[in-house]
């Protein structure tokens, strides 16, 4: 009989992140498919009651918490101690958590302490005939594998964005606090602040409905024999501002900065989509001035509806990599799109 524990931490405002609710959804899927299984919630953070209450209508029968100021910030020693205590209190055999940077960092260590195993980047969970299986992608999202394990506890880190977030209602949860005695050495590391781009300079938006991708074509000589980089910059930024899309790029375009050519200054390698870049998840994607070569388009694996604008009717997108290809000048198309968005 499996005991499924969802491991989550509260955010600084005391709420649960969408990624935590996605992990809950995955865990609830398992619970539903495994007759006789138990569903338990384990929370870590400064104050937990409000977060527990916000999900009180979920099918969990027990709620455990490791609470206190020392568990508010992301720190290996305290996160691992909290996770270990919650797993022991729940006597968990399956531990489902969002594979955020914070949890992914401690999962393997906690699994080691409890004699278990951990799998990361899980994008799907299922159970049939009492047997649990998980899905994940290999070789830069080109191959999908399904695996199962007999070792317990089994830690399953679910990739954020791969599940629908559970929408269980609020109520009053009977939260049982689990005491954790921390040695002083466990609190040596302190988060002194967070450095991040200004809100309007932040172009990577994982929750955006649209991924807007720019390719090297934006910086190439155009029909008049000239490059038009400042114009390209304006068109792209205007579109991002109006659409709130997330910005991706081809490798060629982000690499140009290293080659000393005129580039778009708001792009970094973090924007790169593809085999050696990111594989973001968005309902829709629009690629512009990009050729759609295989190493780039493997990064489009999890984009729902794909469209592309390229001057070349024989580009990679035309070979089945996109749902709609506009063989057109992206400068003209995006100028018109921006004009329409502004009205
Ligand atoms: C091992 C390996 C890993 C790689 N990993 C990645 C990766 O992770 N991500 C990645 O992106 N690439 C990756 N690449 C590189 C990839 O193969 C391509 O070289 C790259 O994606 C091409 O970028 P691009 O389409 O922007 O540029 P280009 O190939 O130069 O294409 C520019 C396109 O813009 C079009 N264009 C020009 N002007 C206009 C206009 N006005 N309107 C519309 N279209 C216009 C042109 O017709 C052309 O199709 C990898 C390569 C290798 C070998």
mmCIF file of C-alpha atoms and ligand atoms in Angstrom:
data_model
loop_
_atom_site.group_PDB
_atom_site.id
_atom_site.type_symbol
_atom_site.label_atom_id
_atom_site.label_comp_id
_atom_site.label_asym_id
_atom_site.label_seq_id
_atom_site.Cartn_x
_atom_site.Cartn_y
_atom_site.Cartn_z
ATOM 1 C CA UNK A 1 0.000 0.000 0.000
ATOM 2 C CA UNK A 2 1.532 3.282 -1.073
ATOM 3 C CA UNK A 3 1.611 6.443 1.019
ATOM 4 C CA UNK A 4 1.923 9.366 -1.388
ATOM 5 C CA UNK A 5 3.394 12.526 0.070
ATOM 6 C CA UNK A 6 3.338 15.857 -1.740
ATOM 7 C CA UNK A 7 6.292 17.915 -0.601
ATOM 8 C CA UNK A 8 5.874 21.680 -0.997
ATOM 9 C CA UNK A 9 7.220 24.883 0.433
ATOM 10 C CA UNK A 10 5.371 28.136 0.866
ATOM 11 C CA UNK A 11 6.376 31.274 -1.000
ATOM 12 C CA UNK A 12 7.467 34.434 0.813
ATOM 13 C CA UNK A 13 3.844 35.606 0.917
ATOM 14 C CA UNK A 14 2.736 32.336 2.504
ATOM 15 C CA UNK A 15 0.993 30.951 -0.599
ATOM 16 C CA UNK A 16 1.730 27.847 -2.645
ATOM 17 C CA UNK A 17 3.265 28.315 -6.089
ATOM 18 C CA UNK A 18 1.619 27.003 -9.252
ATOM 19 C CA UNK A 19 4.418 24.421 -9.557
ATOM 20 C CA UNK A 20 3.460 23.032 -6.111
ATOM 21 C CA UNK A 21 -0.136 22.705 -7.233
ATOM 22 C CA UNK A 22 1.042 20.906 -10.370
ATOM 23 C CA UNK A 23 2.901 18.393 -8.194
ATOM 24 C CA UNK A 24 -0.305 17.982 -6.177
ATOM 25 C CA UNK A 25 -2.200 17.252 -9.370
ATOM 26 C CA UNK A 26 0.320 14.551 -10.333
ATOM 27 C CA UNK A 27 0.162 13.023 -6.842
ATOM 28 C CA UNK A 28 -3.642 13.086 -6.838
ATOM 29 C CA UNK A 29 -3.592 11.259 -10.196
ATOM 30 C CA UNK A 30 -1.556 8.477 -8.607
ATOM 31 C CA UNK A 31 -3.737 8.398 -5.520
ATOM 32 C CA UNK A 32 -6.858 8.017 -7.627
ATOM 33 C CA UNK A 33 -5.352 5.175 -9.654
ATOM 34 C CA UNK A 34 -3.973 3.284 -6.643
ATOM 35 C CA UNK A 35 -6.755 1.722 -4.590
ATOM 36 C CA UNK A 36 -6.040 1.897 -0.867
ATOM 37 C CA UNK A 37 -3.260 4.453 -1.197
ATOM 38 C CA UNK A 38 -2.940 7.319 1.250
ATOM 39 C CA UNK A 39 -2.553 10.931 0.202
ATOM 40 C CA UNK A 40 -0.556 13.175 2.524
ATOM 41 C CA UNK A 41 0.597 16.787 2.276
ATOM 42 C CA UNK A 42 3.938 17.937 3.721
ATOM 43 C CA UNK A 43 4.660 21.667 3.887
ATOM 44 C CA UNK A 44 7.767 23.598 4.835
ATOM 45 C CA UNK A 45 8.045 27.335 5.407
ATOM 46 C CA UNK A 46 7.649 30.132 7.877
ATOM 47 C CA UNK A 47 3.891 30.035 8.491
ATOM 48 C CA UNK A 48 1.929 27.192 6.994
ATOM 49 C CA UNK A 49 -1.675 27.254 8.166
ATOM 50 C CA UNK A 50 -2.937 29.609 5.440
ATOM 51 C CA UNK A 51 -1.300 27.496 2.729
ATOM 52 C CA UNK A 52 -2.705 24.282 4.227
ATOM 53 C CA UNK A 53 -6.160 25.850 4.413
ATOM 54 C CA UNK A 54 -5.938 26.949 0.782
ATOM 55 C CA UNK A 55 -5.821 23.289 -0.311
ATOM 56 C CA UNK A 56 -7.939 21.797 2.460
ATOM 57 C CA UNK A 57 -10.511 20.386 0.031
ATOM 58 C CA UNK A 58 -7.959 18.128 -1.676
ATOM 59 C CA UNK A 59 -8.204 14.364 -1.100
ATOM 60 C CA UNK A 60 -5.343 14.374 1.456
ATOM 61 C CA UNK A 61 -6.163 12.821 4.810
ATOM 62 C CA UNK A 62 -3.123 14.104 6.706
ATOM 63 C CA UNK A 63 -1.239 17.415 6.700
ATOM 64 C CA UNK A 64 2.233 17.739 8.169
ATOM 65 C CA UNK A 65 4.309 20.872 8.444
ATOM 66 C CA UNK A 66 7.830 21.932 9.342
ATOM 67 C CA UNK A 67 7.390 25.563 10.261
ATOM 68 C CA UNK A 68 9.619 28.386 11.382
ATOM 69 C CA UNK A 69 11.611 31.353 10.210
ATOM 70 C CA UNK A 70 14.660 29.179 9.551
ATOM 71 C CA UNK A 71 12.680 27.199 6.938
ATOM 72 C CA UNK A 72 11.532 30.278 5.017
ATOM 73 C CA UNK A 73 14.569 30.701 2.808
ATOM 74 C CA UNK A 74 16.002 28.331 0.243
ATOM 75 C CA UNK A 75 19.002 26.598 1.862
ATOM 76 C CA UNK A 76 20.196 23.034 1.333
ATOM 77 C CA UNK A 77 20.657 22.088 4.986
ATOM 78 C CA UNK A 78 17.283 23.327 6.255
ATOM 79 C CA UNK A 79 15.317 22.243 3.173
ATOM 80 C CA UNK A 80 16.815 18.747 3.379
ATOM 81 C CA UNK A 81 16.132 18.520 7.128
ATOM 82 C CA UNK A 82 12.526 19.620 6.616
ATOM 83 C CA UNK A 83 11.987 17.186 3.745
ATOM 84 C CA UNK A 84 13.500 14.307 5.690
ATOM 85 C CA UNK A 85 11.342 15.020 8.753
ATOM 86 C CA UNK A 86 8.171 15.281 6.663
ATOM 87 C CA UNK A 87 8.910 12.007 4.832
ATOM 88 C CA UNK A 88 9.547 10.211 8.107
ATOM 89 C CA UNK A 89 6.423 11.642 9.777
ATOM 90 C CA UNK A 90 4.247 10.632 6.832
ATOM 91 C CA UNK A 91 6.064 7.297 6.390
ATOM 92 C CA UNK A 92 5.971 8.115 2.727
ATOM 93 C CA UNK A 93 6.708 5.510 0.083
ATOM 94 C CA UNK A 94 6.168 7.906 -2.845
ATOM 95 C CA UNK A 95 7.225 11.546 -2.563
ATOM 96 C CA UNK A 96 6.031 13.895 -5.295
ATOM 97 C CA UNK A 97 7.422 17.398 -5.516
ATOM 98 C CA UNK A 98 7.880 20.182 -8.045
ATOM 99 C CA UNK A 99 11.333 19.908 -9.616
ATOM 100 C CA UNK A 100 12.104 23.549 -8.912
ATOM 101 C CA UNK A 101 15.713 24.591 -8.350
ATOM 102 C CA UNK A 102 14.997 24.552 -4.609
ATOM 103 C CA UNK A 103 13.636 21.001 -4.370
ATOM 104 C CA UNK A 104 15.772 19.500 -7.135
ATOM 105 C CA UNK A 105 18.836 20.490 -5.118
ATOM 106 C CA UNK A 106 17.849 18.404 -2.082
ATOM 107 C CA UNK A 107 15.908 15.480 -3.572
ATOM 108 C CA UNK A 108 18.875 13.170 -4.177
ATOM 109 C CA UNK A 109 20.383 13.887 -0.752
ATOM 110 C CA UNK A 110 17.142 13.217 1.096
ATOM 111 C CA UNK A 111 16.582 10.036 -0.926
ATOM 112 C CA UNK A 112 20.056 8.912 0.141
ATOM 113 C CA UNK A 113 19.310 9.589 3.819
ATOM 114 C CA UNK A 114 16.123 7.542 3.635
ATOM 115 C CA UNK A 115 17.519 4.730 1.493
ATOM 116 C CA UNK A 116 15.315 5.681 -1.418
ATOM 117 C CA UNK A 117 15.745 6.739 -5.037
ATOM 118 C CA UNK A 118 15.045 9.995 -6.855
ATOM 119 C CA UNK A 119 13.981 10.787 -10.408
ATOM 120 C CA UNK A 120 14.016 14.323 -11.745
ATOM 121 C CA UNK A 121 12.480 16.051 -14.786
ATOM 122 C CA UNK A 122 9.421 13.828 -14.635
ATOM 123 C CA UNK A 123 6.739 14.999 -17.069
ATOM 124 C CA UNK A 124 4.044 12.411 -16.395
ATOM 125 C CA UNK A 125 2.954 9.897 -13.758
ATOM 126 C CA UNK A 126 0.568 6.958 -14.083
ATOM 127 C CA UNK A 127 -0.466 3.834 -12.240
ATOM 128 C CA UNK A 128 -1.980 0.638 -13.616
ATOM 129 C CA UNK A 129 -2.502 -2.683 -11.828
ATOM 130 C CA UNK A 130 -0.901 -1.218 -8.717
ATOM 131 C CA UNK A 131 2.293 -0.380 -10.585
ATOM 132 C CA UNK A 132 3.505 3.206 -10.776
ATOM 133 C CA UNK A 133 5.348 4.533 -13.796
ATOM 134 C CA UNK A 134 6.820 7.912 -14.622
ATOM 135 C CA UNK A 135 7.704 9.551 -17.926
ATOM 136 C CA UNK A 136 10.671 11.712 -18.736
ATOM 137 C CA UNK A 137 12.530 12.859 -21.821
ATOM 138 C CA UNK A 138 16.088 12.009 -22.792
ATOM 139 C CA UNK A 139 18.650 13.208 -25.321
ATOM 140 C CA UNK A 140 17.479 16.835 -25.206
ATOM 141 C CA UNK A 141 13.782 15.961 -25.378
ATOM 142 C CA UNK A 142 14.127 13.727 -28.455
ATOM 143 C CA UNK A 143 13.218 10.432 -26.783
ATOM 144 C CA UNK A 144 10.567 9.771 -24.187
ATOM 145 C CA UNK A 145 11.101 7.020 -21.621
ATOM 146 C CA UNK A 146 8.753 5.342 -19.163
ATOM 147 C CA UNK A 147 10.241 3.843 -16.052
ATOM 148 C CA UNK A 148 9.172 2.186 -12.872
ATOM 149 C CA UNK A 149 10.950 1.424 -9.597
ATOM 150 C CA UNK A 150 10.536 -1.021 -6.759
ATOM 151 C CA UNK A 151 12.768 0.931 -4.353
ATOM 152 C CA UNK A 152 10.978 3.004 -1.721
ATOM 153 C CA UNK A 153 10.745 5.804 -0.859
ATOM 154 C CA UNK A 154 10.657 6.947 -4.447
ATOM 155 C CA UNK A 155 11.150 10.693 -4.928
ATOM 156 C CA UNK A 156 9.513 12.042 -8.062
ATOM 157 C CA UNK A 157 10.464 15.572 -9.135
ATOM 158 C CA UNK A 158 7.810 16.840 -11.528
ATOM 159 C CA UNK A 159 8.931 19.411 -14.111
ATOM 160 C CA UNK A 160 7.073 22.704 -13.617
ATOM 161 C CA UNK A 161 4.749 23.471 -16.499
ATOM 162 C CA UNK A 162 4.201 19.818 -17.405
ATOM 163 C CA UNK A 163 0.963 19.328 -15.424
ATOM 164 C CA UNK A 164 -2.255 21.181 -14.936
ATOM 165 C CA UNK A 165 -2.308 22.839 -11.533
ATOM 166 C CA UNK A 166 -4.784 21.329 -9.076
ATOM 167 C CA UNK A 167 -7.628 23.608 -8.262
ATOM 168 C CA UNK A 168 -8.796 22.084 -5.004
ATOM 169 C CA UNK A 169 -10.752 24.428 -2.847
ATOM 170 C CA UNK A 170 -10.066 25.960 0.537
ATOM 171 C CA UNK A 171 -11.235 24.965 3.977
ATOM 172 C CA UNK A 172 -9.663 24.257 7.334
ATOM 173 C CA UNK A 173 -6.812 21.753 7.371
ATOM 174 C CA UNK A 174 -5.725 19.943 10.537
ATOM 175 C CA UNK A 175 -2.034 20.708 10.241
ATOM 176 C CA UNK A 176 0.292 18.663 12.434
ATOM 177 C CA UNK A 177 3.624 20.366 13.054
ATOM 178 C CA UNK A 178 6.707 18.171 13.019
ATOM 179 C CA UNK A 179 9.542 19.432 15.247
ATOM 180 C CA UNK A 180 12.999 19.613 13.671
ATOM 181 C CA UNK A 181 16.060 20.390 15.777
ATOM 182 C CA UNK A 182 18.609 22.109 13.593
ATOM 183 C CA UNK A 183 22.294 22.152 14.437
ATOM 184 C CA UNK A 184 23.800 25.623 14.188
ATOM 185 C CA UNK A 185 25.866 24.476 11.214
ATOM 186 C CA UNK A 186 22.653 23.977 9.250
ATOM 187 C CA UNK A 187 21.983 27.713 9.307
ATOM 188 C CA UNK A 188 25.346 29.071 8.254
ATOM 189 C CA UNK A 189 24.161 29.965 4.761
ATOM 190 C CA UNK A 190 21.937 33.015 4.488
ATOM 191 C CA UNK A 191 20.163 34.465 1.475
ATOM 192 C CA UNK A 192 21.076 38.138 1.655
ATOM 193 C CA UNK A 193 19.054 39.296 -1.318
ATOM 194 C CA UNK A 194 17.807 38.431 -4.780
ATOM 195 C CA UNK A 195 19.300 39.956 -7.904
ATOM 196 C CA UNK A 196 17.026 39.841 -10.903
ATOM 197 C CA UNK A 197 16.447 41.902 -14.037
ATOM 198 C CA UNK A 198 14.049 44.840 -13.814
ATOM 199 C CA UNK A 199 10.476 43.717 -14.397
ATOM 200 C CA UNK A 200 10.412 45.311 -17.855
ATOM 201 C CA UNK A 201 13.826 43.831 -18.724
ATOM 202 C CA UNK A 202 12.722 40.332 -17.791
ATOM 203 C CA UNK A 203 12.020 38.733 -21.154
ATOM 204 C CA UNK A 204 11.748 35.103 -20.037
ATOM 205 C CA UNK A 205 8.204 34.541 -18.843
ATOM 206 C CA UNK A 206 7.474 30.838 -18.265
ATOM 207 C CA UNK A 207 3.756 31.459 -17.672
ATOM 208 C CA UNK A 208 3.212 33.462 -20.888
ATOM 209 C CA UNK A 209 0.622 32.183 -23.354
ATOM 210 C CA UNK A 210 3.032 32.779 -26.246
ATOM 211 C CA UNK A 211 6.688 32.039 -26.911
ATOM 212 C CA UNK A 212 8.070 34.584 -29.375
ATOM 213 C CA UNK A 213 11.301 33.441 -30.973
ATOM 214 C CA UNK A 214 13.792 35.589 -32.831
ATOM 215 C CA UNK A 215 16.347 34.226 -35.264
ATOM 216 C CA UNK A 216 19.522 35.534 -36.873
ATOM 217 C CA UNK A 217 17.518 36.852 -39.840
ATOM 218 C CA UNK A 218 16.658 39.973 -37.818
ATOM 219 C CA UNK A 219 20.310 41.028 -38.051
ATOM 220 C CA UNK A 220 20.986 39.964 -41.658
ATOM 221 C CA UNK A 221 21.162 42.211 -44.684
ATOM 222 C CA UNK A 222 17.692 42.780 -46.041
ATOM 223 C CA UNK A 223 16.373 43.363 -49.580
ATOM 224 C CA UNK A 224 17.922 46.854 -49.665
ATOM 225 C CA UNK A 225 21.369 45.394 -48.965
ATOM 226 C CA UNK A 226 21.463 46.916 -45.459
ATOM 227 C CA UNK A 227 20.982 45.560 -41.941
ATOM 228 C CA UNK A 228 18.199 47.071 -39.845
ATOM 229 C CA UNK A 229 19.085 46.114 -36.304
ATOM 230 C CA UNK A 230 17.694 49.182 -34.462
ATOM 231 C CA UNK A 231 14.405 48.724 -36.310
ATOM 232 C CA UNK A 232 14.393 45.026 -35.451
ATOM 233 C CA UNK A 233 15.020 45.851 -31.809
ATOM 234 C CA UNK A 234 12.100 48.240 -31.702
ATOM 235 C CA UNK A 235 9.713 45.841 -33.442
ATOM 236 C CA UNK A 236 10.616 42.986 -31.093
ATOM 237 C CA UNK A 237 10.456 45.034 -27.898
ATOM 238 C CA UNK A 238 7.190 46.696 -28.910
ATOM 239 C CA UNK A 239 5.678 43.295 -29.567
ATOM 240 C CA UNK A 240 6.886 41.894 -26.236
ATOM 241 C CA UNK A 241 5.570 44.901 -24.392
ATOM 242 C CA UNK A 242 2.132 44.629 -25.934
ATOM 243 C CA UNK A 243 1.760 40.856 -25.952
ATOM 244 C CA UNK A 244 3.649 39.976 -22.705
ATOM 245 C CA UNK A 245 5.075 37.010 -24.637
ATOM 246 C CA UNK A 246 8.178 35.189 -23.463
ATOM 247 C CA UNK A 247 11.244 35.782 -25.618
ATOM 248 C CA UNK A 248 13.243 32.924 -27.111
ATOM 249 C CA UNK A 249 16.069 32.953 -29.623
ATOM 250 C CA UNK A 250 17.953 30.725 -32.000
ATOM 251 C CA UNK A 251 21.522 29.851 -31.115
ATOM 252 C CA UNK A 252 22.883 31.776 -34.068
ATOM 253 C CA UNK A 253 21.384 35.021 -32.873
ATOM 254 C CA UNK A 254 22.593 34.774 -29.262
ATOM 255 C CA UNK A 255 26.021 33.650 -30.508
ATOM 256 C CA UNK A 256 26.409 36.735 -32.680
ATOM 257 C CA UNK A 257 27.390 38.816 -29.659
ATOM 258 C CA UNK A 258 30.439 36.593 -29.224
ATOM 259 C CA UNK A 259 31.399 37.249 -32.831
ATOM 260 C CA UNK A 260 31.399 41.014 -32.450
ATOM 261 C CA UNK A 261 28.477 41.655 -34.797
ATOM 262 C CA UNK A 262 25.594 44.024 -34.240
ATOM 263 C CA UNK A 263 23.188 42.237 -31.898
ATOM 264 C CA UNK A 264 20.039 42.671 -29.948
ATOM 265 C CA UNK A 265 21.278 43.591 -26.457
ATOM 266 C CA UNK A 266 18.306 42.137 -24.560
ATOM 267 C CA UNK A 267 19.120 38.569 -25.678
ATOM 268 C CA UNK A 268 21.363 36.271 -23.686
ATOM 269 C CA UNK A 269 22.089 32.561 -23.870
ATOM 270 C CA UNK A 270 19.285 32.083 -21.360
ATOM 271 C CA UNK A 271 16.879 32.908 -24.184
ATOM 272 C CA UNK A 272 18.256 30.175 -26.427
ATOM 273 C CA UNK A 273 15.748 27.497 -27.422
ATOM 274 C CA UNK A 274 16.892 24.100 -28.638
ATOM 275 C CA UNK A 275 19.169 21.138 -28.269
ATOM 276 C CA UNK A 276 21.746 23.156 -26.366
ATOM 277 C CA UNK A 277 19.161 25.616 -25.075
ATOM 278 C CA UNK A 278 15.858 25.514 -23.251
ATOM 279 C CA UNK A 279 12.705 23.492 -23.880
ATOM 280 C CA UNK A 280 10.028 25.844 -22.572
ATOM 281 C CA UNK A 281 6.344 25.049 -22.296
ATOM 282 C CA UNK A 282 3.831 27.450 -23.788
ATOM 283 C CA UNK A 283 0.433 26.952 -25.464
ATOM 284 C CA UNK A 284 1.594 28.808 -28.595
ATOM 285 C CA UNK A 285 4.842 29.760 -30.302
ATOM 286 C CA UNK A 286 5.737 32.211 -33.066
ATOM 287 C CA UNK A 287 9.149 32.034 -34.688
ATOM 288 C CA UNK A 288 10.485 34.959 -36.703
ATOM 289 C CA UNK A 289 13.541 35.249 -38.965
ATOM 290 C CA UNK A 290 14.678 31.796 -37.920
ATOM 291 C CA UNK A 291 15.385 28.899 -40.248
ATOM 292 C CA UNK A 292 13.838 26.151 -38.113
ATOM 293 C CA UNK A 293 16.782 23.775 -38.146
ATOM 294 C CA UNK A 294 16.537 20.522 -36.207
ATOM 295 C CA UNK A 295 18.826 21.465 -33.275
ATOM 296 C CA UNK A 296 16.684 24.540 -32.773
ATOM 297 C CA UNK A 297 13.267 22.944 -33.168
ATOM 298 C CA UNK A 298 13.915 20.152 -30.649
ATOM 299 C CA UNK A 299 13.383 22.969 -28.146
ATOM 300 C CA UNK A 300 9.844 23.360 -29.466
ATOM 301 C CA UNK A 301 8.844 19.917 -28.206
ATOM 302 C CA UNK A 302 6.377 21.261 -25.653
ATOM 303 C CA UNK A 303 4.905 24.155 -27.646
ATOM 304 C CA UNK A 304 1.228 23.518 -28.395
ATOM 305 C CA UNK A 305 0.600 25.446 -31.617
ATOM 306 C CA UNK A 306 3.575 26.510 -33.742
ATOM 307 C CA UNK A 307 3.760 29.264 -36.315
ATOM 308 C CA UNK A 308 6.748 30.708 -38.109
ATOM 309 C CA UNK A 309 7.600 33.621 -40.388
ATOM 310 C CA UNK A 310 10.535 33.145 -42.755
ATOM 311 C CA UNK A 311 11.403 34.497 -46.184
ATOM 312 C CA UNK A 312 12.587 31.058 -47.242
ATOM 313 C CA UNK A 313 9.804 28.718 -48.457
ATOM 314 C CA UNK A 314 12.227 25.803 -48.094
ATOM 315 C CA UNK A 315 13.202 26.522 -44.488
ATOM 316 C CA UNK A 316 13.099 23.835 -41.800
ATOM 317 C CA UNK A 317 9.674 25.007 -40.613
ATOM 318 C CA UNK A 318 8.251 24.159 -44.039
ATOM 319 C CA UNK A 319 9.251 20.551 -43.500
ATOM 320 C CA UNK A 320 6.620 19.698 -40.946
ATOM 321 C CA UNK A 321 8.102 21.591 -38.008
ATOM 322 C CA UNK A 322 5.321 24.130 -37.790
ATOM 323 C CA UNK A 323 1.543 24.200 -38.081
ATOM 324 C CA UNK A 324 1.495 27.410 -40.097
ATOM 325 C CA UNK A 325 4.393 28.975 -42.026
ATOM 326 C CA UNK A 326 4.071 32.522 -43.324
ATOM 327 C CA UNK A 327 6.528 33.011 -46.180
ATOM 328 C CA UNK A 328 6.834 36.708 -45.611
ATOM 329 C CA UNK A 329 9.051 39.548 -44.438
ATOM 330 C CA UNK A 330 8.950 39.473 -40.632
ATOM 331 C CA UNK A 331 9.771 43.188 -40.459
ATOM 332 C CA UNK A 332 6.561 43.956 -42.326
ATOM 333 C CA UNK A 333 4.435 41.334 -40.562
ATOM 334 C CA UNK A 334 5.493 42.355 -37.051
ATOM 335 C CA UNK A 335 5.044 46.055 -37.837
ATOM 336 C CA UNK A 336 1.460 45.283 -38.847
ATOM 337 C CA UNK A 337 0.893 43.025 -35.822
ATOM 338 C CA UNK A 338 2.153 45.770 -33.489
ATOM 339 C CA UNK A 339 -0.087 48.277 -35.190
ATOM 340 C CA UNK A 340 -3.103 45.997 -34.677
ATOM 341 C CA UNK A 341 -2.173 45.300 -31.053
ATOM 342 C CA UNK A 342 -1.963 49.019 -30.352
ATOM 343 C CA UNK A 343 -5.523 49.677 -31.545
HETATM 344 C C1 LIG B 1 25.354 20.365 -31.772
HETATM 345 C C2 LIG B 1 24.514 21.555 -32.192
HETATM 346 C C3 LIG B 1 23.616 22.087 -31.273
HETATM 347 C C4 LIG B 1 22.841 23.176 -31.620
HETATM 348 N N1 LIG B 1 21.942 23.649 -30.709
HETATM 349 C C5 LIG B 1 21.125 24.667 -31.066
HETATM 350 C C6 LIG B 1 20.151 25.155 -30.160
HETATM 351 O O1 LIG B 1 20.041 24.710 -29.023
HETATM 352 N N2 LIG B 1 19.352 26.166 -30.567
HETATM 353 C C7 LIG B 1 19.457 26.727 -31.821
HETATM 354 O O2 LIG B 1 18.690 27.634 -32.144
HETATM 355 N N3 LIG B 1 20.365 26.275 -32.686
HETATM 356 C C8 LIG B 1 21.213 25.278 -32.345
HETATM 357 N N4 LIG B 1 22.150 24.857 -33.227
HETATM 358 C C9 LIG B 1 22.355 25.640 -34.448
HETATM 359 C C10 LIG B 1 21.315 25.344 -35.530
HETATM 360 O O3 LIG B 1 21.689 24.189 -36.227
HETATM 361 C C11 LIG B 1 21.175 26.513 -36.471
HETATM 362 O O4 LIG B 1 22.444 26.867 -36.982
HETATM 363 C C12 LIG B 1 20.587 27.767 -35.884
HETATM 364 O O5 LIG B 1 19.441 27.464 -35.112
HETATM 365 C C13 LIG B 1 20.210 28.701 -37.026
HETATM 366 O O6 LIG B 1 19.725 29.925 -36.491
HETATM 367 P P1 LIG B 1 18.820 30.889 -37.325
HETATM 368 O O7 LIG B 1 17.710 30.144 -37.945
HETATM 369 O O8 LIG B 1 18.477 32.039 -36.409
HETATM 370 O O9 LIG B 1 19.798 31.522 -38.435
HETATM 371 P P2 LIG B 1 19.929 31.270 -39.985
HETATM 372 O O10 LIG B 1 20.177 29.831 -40.261
HETATM 373 O O11 LIG B 1 20.933 32.259 -40.472
HETATM 374 O O12 LIG B 1 18.494 31.602 -40.586
HETATM 375 C C14 LIG B 1 17.971 32.919 -40.665
HETATM 376 C C15 LIG B 1 16.608 32.848 -41.305
HETATM 377 O O13 LIG B 1 16.033 34.145 -41.294
HETATM 378 C C16 LIG B 1 15.287 34.295 -42.482
HETATM 379 N N5 LIG B 1 15.101 35.737 -42.706
HETATM 380 C C17 LIG B 1 16.037 36.687 -42.982
HETATM 381 N N6 LIG B 1 15.448 37.892 -43.100
HETATM 382 C C18 LIG B 1 14.118 37.710 -42.914
HETATM 383 C C19 LIG B 1 12.981 38.562 -42.917
HETATM 384 N N7 LIG B 1 13.065 39.864 -43.148
HETATM 385 N N8 LIG B 1 11.770 38.006 -42.657
HETATM 386 C C20 LIG B 1 11.621 36.680 -42.427
HETATM 387 N N9 LIG B 1 12.673 35.809 -42.418
HETATM 388 C C21 LIG B 1 13.894 36.333 -42.655
HETATM 389 C C22 LIG B 1 16.135 33.578 -43.540
HETATM 390 O O14 LIG B 1 15.328 33.231 -44.649
HETATM 391 C C23 LIG B 1 16.608 32.360 -42.755
HETATM 392 O O15 LIG B 1 15.660 31.304 -42.900
HETATM 393 C C24 LIG B 1 22.964 23.760 -32.897
HETATM 394 C C25 LIG B 1 23.861 23.222 -33.820
HETATM 395 C C26 LIG B 1 24.627 22.142 -33.467
HETATM 396 C C27 LIG B 1 25.600 21.580 -34.471
#
